[in-house]
Amino acid sequence: MPDTDRKHEPWPLAVAALLLFMVSTSLAFLGIAIRYPDPPVVDDAYRAGLAYAERMEPLAVPEAPDEAPAGE
């Protein structure tokens, strides 16, 4: 006959409380992210990337020659 007066173990409730806390925190973060979305930094990222590449082109490091000097 099972003992019905035995105390319940606390760990299942602790695990359930942690899971409930994690789910509610995740839903809160999702609500904040939906309510306050980050605006894009630029409207046309492709054009901004091309302009950046053109500005950085003069700073490019020249490639090393493929052949060794003739004197060696």
Short mmCIF file of C-alpha atoms in Angstrom, two decimals:
data_model
loop_
_atom_site.label_atom_id
_atom_site.label_comp_id
_atom_site.label_asym_id
_atom_site.label_seq_id
_atom_site.Cartn_x
_atom_site.Cartn_y
_atom_site.Cartn_z
CA MET A 1 0.00 0.00 0.00
CA PRO A 2 1.54 3.37 -0.99
CA ASP A 3 2.24 5.89 1.70
CA THR A 4 -0.19 8.78 1.08
CA ASP A 5 1.05 10.93 3.98
CA ARG A 6 4.52 11.25 2.50
CA LYS A 7 5.67 14.78 1.62
CA HIS A 8 5.95 15.62 -2.04
CA GLU A 9 9.42 16.10 -3.42
CA PRO A 10 10.23 19.78 -4.09
CA TRP A 11 12.43 19.31 -7.17
CA PRO A 12 9.62 18.77 -9.74
CA LEU A 13 8.04 22.05 -8.67
CA ALA A 14 11.44 23.79 -8.80
CA VAL A 15 12.08 22.52 -12.33
CA ALA A 16 8.58 23.54 -13.43
CA ALA A 17 9.05 26.99 -11.88
CA LEU A 18 12.36 27.44 -13.72
CA LEU A 19 10.81 26.38 -17.02
CA LEU A 20 7.86 28.73 -16.49
CA PHE A 21 10.26 31.56 -15.67
CA MET A 22 12.29 30.89 -18.84
CA VAL A 23 9.20 30.79 -21.07
CA SER A 24 7.74 33.96 -19.58
CA THR A 25 11.07 35.79 -19.90
CA SER A 26 11.40 34.68 -23.53
CA LEU A 27 7.89 35.88 -24.31
CA ALA A 28 8.60 39.21 -22.61
CA PHE A 29 11.74 39.69 -24.73
CA LEU A 30 9.79 38.76 -27.86
CA GLY A 31 7.11 41.32 -26.99
CA ILE A 32 9.73 44.02 -26.45
CA ALA A 33 11.46 43.15 -29.74
CA ILE A 34 8.18 43.30 -31.67
CA ARG A 35 7.02 46.52 -30.01
CA TYR A 36 10.33 48.40 -30.45
CA PRO A 37 12.07 47.12 -33.61
CA ASP A 38 15.50 48.45 -34.53
CA PRO A 39 15.40 50.60 -37.66
CA PRO A 40 17.79 49.72 -40.46
CA VAL A 41 21.02 51.68 -40.36
CA VAL A 42 20.78 52.51 -44.07
CA ASP A 43 17.92 52.01 -46.50
CA ASP A 44 20.07 50.71 -49.36
CA ALA A 45 22.75 48.47 -47.87
CA TYR A 46 24.06 47.36 -51.29
CA ARG A 47 24.75 50.92 -52.44
CA ALA A 48 26.32 51.76 -49.07
CA GLY A 49 28.58 48.71 -49.41
CA LEU A 50 29.73 49.78 -52.87
CA ALA A 51 30.47 53.30 -51.63
CA TYR A 52 32.46 51.87 -48.72
CA ALA A 53 34.47 49.63 -51.06
CA GLU A 54 35.28 52.61 -53.28
CA ARG A 55 36.45 54.63 -50.27
CA MET A 56 38.66 51.77 -49.05
CA GLU A 57 40.20 50.98 -52.45
CA PRO A 58 43.11 53.47 -52.14
CA LEU A 59 44.05 51.87 -48.82
CA ALA A 60 44.35 48.37 -50.29
CA VAL A 61 47.68 46.59 -49.75
CA PRO A 62 49.46 45.86 -53.04
CA GLU A 63 49.98 42.21 -53.88
CA ALA A 64 53.43 40.68 -53.57
CA PRO A 65 55.18 39.68 -56.82
CA ASP A 66 54.88 36.02 -57.79
CA GLU A 67 58.50 35.59 -58.92
CA ALA A 68 61.71 35.95 -56.94
CA PRO A 69 64.18 38.68 -58.00
CA ALA A 70 66.55 37.68 -60.82
CA GLY A 71 69.72 38.05 -58.70
CA GLU A 72 68.87 35.24 -56.29
#
